[in-house]
Short mmCIF file of C-alpha atoms in Angstrom, two decimals:
data_model
loop_
_atom_site.label_atom_id
_atom_site.label_comp_id
_atom_site.label_asym_id
_atom_site.label_seq_id
_atom_site.Cartn_x
_atom_site.Cartn_y
_atom_site.Cartn_z
CA UNK A 1 -21.40 -38.02 22.28
CA UNK A 2 -20.86 -41.23 24.13
CA UNK A 3 -22.54 -43.32 21.50
CA UNK A 4 -20.32 -41.80 18.82
CA UNK A 5 -17.15 -42.55 20.83
CA UNK A 6 -18.15 -46.13 21.33
CA UNK A 7 -18.94 -46.51 17.66
CA UNK A 8 -15.42 -45.26 17.04
CA UNK A 9 -14.02 -47.88 19.44
CA UNK A 10 -13.05 -45.35 22.19
CA UNK A 11 -14.14 -45.40 25.73
CA UNK A 12 -16.10 -42.29 26.77
CA UNK A 13 -14.66 -42.58 30.34
CA UNK A 14 -11.09 -42.61 29.03
CA UNK A 15 -11.73 -39.62 26.72
CA UNK A 16 -13.27 -37.62 29.60
CA UNK A 17 -10.31 -38.39 31.88
CA UNK A 18 -7.82 -37.39 29.11
CA UNK A 19 -9.78 -34.10 28.59
CA UNK A 20 -9.71 -33.42 32.31
CA UNK A 21 -5.93 -34.05 32.45
CA UNK A 22 -5.46 -31.75 29.54
CA UNK A 23 -7.35 -28.85 31.24
CA UNK A 24 -5.34 -29.42 34.33
CA UNK A 25 -2.06 -29.50 32.41
CA UNK A 26 -3.13 -26.29 30.59
CA UNK A 27 -3.48 -24.62 34.03
CA UNK A 28 -0.05 -25.72 35.08
CA UNK A 29 1.42 -24.65 31.68
CA UNK A 30 0.62 -20.95 31.99
CA UNK A 31 3.60 -18.63 31.90
CA UNK A 32 3.17 -17.55 35.49
CA UNK A 33 2.72 -21.16 36.81
CA UNK A 34 5.90 -22.41 35.04
CA UNK A 35 7.88 -19.31 36.02
CA UNK A 36 6.94 -19.60 39.69
CA UNK A 37 7.78 -23.33 39.56
CA UNK A 38 11.17 -22.70 37.95
CA UNK A 39 12.19 -19.90 40.34
CA UNK A 40 11.11 -21.99 43.34
CA UNK A 41 13.62 -24.59 42.15
CA UNK A 42 16.21 -21.84 41.76
CA UNK A 43 15.40 -20.61 45.30
CA UNK A 44 15.80 -24.15 46.66
CA UNK A 45 19.28 -24.37 45.06
CA UNK A 46 20.30 -21.56 47.50
CA UNK A 47 19.86 -18.62 45.04
CA UNK A 48 17.14 -16.79 46.99
CA UNK A 49 18.01 -13.30 45.79
CA UNK A 50 18.17 -14.33 42.14
CA UNK A 51 14.77 -16.03 42.44
CA UNK A 52 13.16 -13.04 44.27
CA UNK A 53 14.56 -10.52 41.79
CA UNK A 54 13.52 -12.54 38.78
CA UNK A 55 9.95 -13.09 40.01
CA UNK A 56 9.62 -9.45 40.94
CA UNK A 57 10.70 -8.51 37.44
CA UNK A 58 8.09 -10.78 36.00
CA UNK A 59 5.43 -9.54 38.41
CA UNK A 60 6.11 -5.92 37.33
CA UNK A 61 6.29 -6.47 33.52
CA UNK A 62 5.51 -10.00 32.47
CA UNK A 63 2.65 -11.52 34.48
CA UNK A 64 0.18 -8.65 33.88
CA UNK A 65 0.60 -8.99 30.07
CA UNK A 66 0.95 -12.68 29.52
CA UNK A 67 1.04 -14.49 32.87
CA UNK A 68 -2.35 -16.37 32.36
CA UNK A 69 -1.45 -17.40 28.77
CA UNK A 70 -0.23 -20.91 28.02
CA UNK A 71 3.48 -20.94 27.63
CA UNK A 72 3.33 -22.43 24.18
CA UNK A 73 1.07 -19.67 22.90
CA UNK A 74 3.40 -16.68 23.65
CA UNK A 75 5.00 -15.16 20.60
CA UNK A 76 8.30 -13.16 20.53
CA UNK A 77 6.47 -9.99 19.57
CA UNK A 78 4.72 -9.87 23.02
CA UNK A 79 8.03 -9.98 24.83
CA UNK A 80 9.74 -7.61 22.39
CA UNK A 81 6.95 -5.00 22.91
CA UNK A 82 7.52 -4.99 26.60
CA UNK A 83 11.26 -4.63 25.99
CA UNK A 84 10.80 -1.74 23.78
CA UNK A 85 8.62 -0.03 26.38
CA UNK A 86 11.31 -0.54 28.98
CA UNK A 87 13.90 0.77 26.58
CA UNK A 88 11.86 3.88 25.86
CA UNK A 89 11.76 4.56 29.53
CA UNK A 90 15.59 4.61 29.54
CA UNK A 91 16.00 1.21 31.37
CA UNK A 92 17.56 -0.89 28.57
CA UNK A 93 19.42 -2.96 31.16
CA UNK A 94 16.01 -3.96 32.69
CA UNK A 95 14.73 -4.72 29.19
CA UNK A 96 17.65 -6.95 28.64
CA UNK A 97 17.28 -8.65 31.94
CA UNK A 98 13.59 -9.21 31.33
CA UNK A 99 14.32 -11.07 28.09
CA UNK A 100 16.93 -13.12 29.92
CA UNK A 101 14.56 -14.06 32.73
CA UNK A 102 11.69 -14.93 30.28
CA UNK A 103 14.16 -17.10 28.27
CA UNK A 104 15.05 -19.10 31.45
CA UNK A 105 11.32 -19.82 32.01
CA UNK A 106 10.84 -20.87 28.40
CA UNK A 107 13.88 -23.02 28.36
CA UNK A 108 12.53 -24.73 31.56
CA UNK A 109 9.24 -25.13 29.79
CA UNK A 110 10.97 -26.83 26.84
CA UNK A 111 12.75 -29.13 29.19
CA UNK A 112 9.50 -30.07 30.91
CA UNK A 113 7.70 -30.50 27.61
CA UNK A 114 5.29 -27.59 28.10
CA UNK A 115 6.40 -25.72 25.09
CA UNK A 116 8.48 -26.38 21.96
CA UNK A 117 10.68 -23.39 21.56
CA UNK A 118 12.13 -20.45 23.43
CA UNK A 119 10.69 -17.43 21.68
CA UNK A 120 13.17 -15.09 23.32
CA UNK A 121 16.11 -16.51 21.38
CA UNK A 122 15.02 -14.74 18.22
CA UNK A 123 14.93 -11.34 19.94
CA UNK A 124 18.23 -11.51 21.68
CA UNK A 125 19.78 -8.58 19.90
CA UNK A 126 16.66 -6.46 19.64
CA UNK A 127 17.59 -4.22 22.52
CA UNK A 128 21.10 -3.06 22.90
CA UNK A 129 22.02 -2.70 26.51
CA UNK A 130 24.27 0.31 27.33
CA UNK A 131 27.99 -0.56 27.81
CA UNK A 132 29.06 -1.72 31.29
CA UNK A 133 30.83 1.17 33.21
CA UNK A 134 33.60 -0.03 35.34
CA UNK A 135 34.72 1.82 38.38
CA UNK A 136 38.01 3.65 38.09
CA UNK A 137 40.85 2.48 40.21
CA UNK A 138 42.20 4.89 42.86
CA UNK A 139 44.41 7.47 41.12
CA UNK A 140 47.21 7.09 43.65
CA UNK A 141 46.98 3.75 45.41
CA UNK A 142 50.21 4.24 47.48
CA UNK A 143 48.78 7.45 48.87
CA UNK A 144 45.60 5.65 49.88
CA UNK A 145 47.58 2.81 51.50
CA UNK A 146 49.61 5.47 53.45
CA UNK A 147 46.35 7.00 54.78
CA UNK A 148 45.17 3.59 55.83
CA UNK A 149 48.37 2.80 57.68
CA UNK A 150 48.43 6.19 59.47
CA UNK A 151 44.68 6.17 60.37
CA UNK A 152 44.25 6.85 64.09
CA UNK A 153 40.54 6.35 64.53
CA UNK A 154 38.81 3.59 66.45
CA UNK A 155 40.41 0.25 66.85
CA UNK A 156 37.65 -1.54 65.10
CA UNK A 157 37.88 0.77 62.03
CA UNK A 158 41.67 0.29 62.00
CA UNK A 159 41.39 -3.46 62.04
CA UNK A 160 38.72 -3.37 59.26
CA UNK A 161 40.99 -1.11 57.09
CA UNK A 162 43.87 -3.50 57.56
CA UNK A 163 41.91 -6.61 56.51
#
């Protein structure tokens, strides 16, 4: 009560203002709010595709589960459970990317003093992404080059093949 605060030497008005600011800050510190803020900055740096793909990944898998929670309250097990579900569906690359995207949001949250740690750091090796498959080189590059040089199609296509 106000009388008790005055007796403690504290201003009731100042305490109320601090409580209002804390409530506002809590709303700005939800996982979804921080993620959207961070990826808006990424978008403004000219990385629109990255920002779009990352937000879409979070909209599909992260925001429905823990978007409205304060950033500081999210534990590694929550993210790990989603990663395991994705892995069980056969999309381990998506699970790995999901952890990476969440980690970027948490690291931004640490940098802006909205949380203390990045909980994704402790689950980095929990999902093993399948090895990267590289495309094979053409078996006979000289034969391919001969075909390009002897191509008699349209002029535009010939110019494109020689570039």
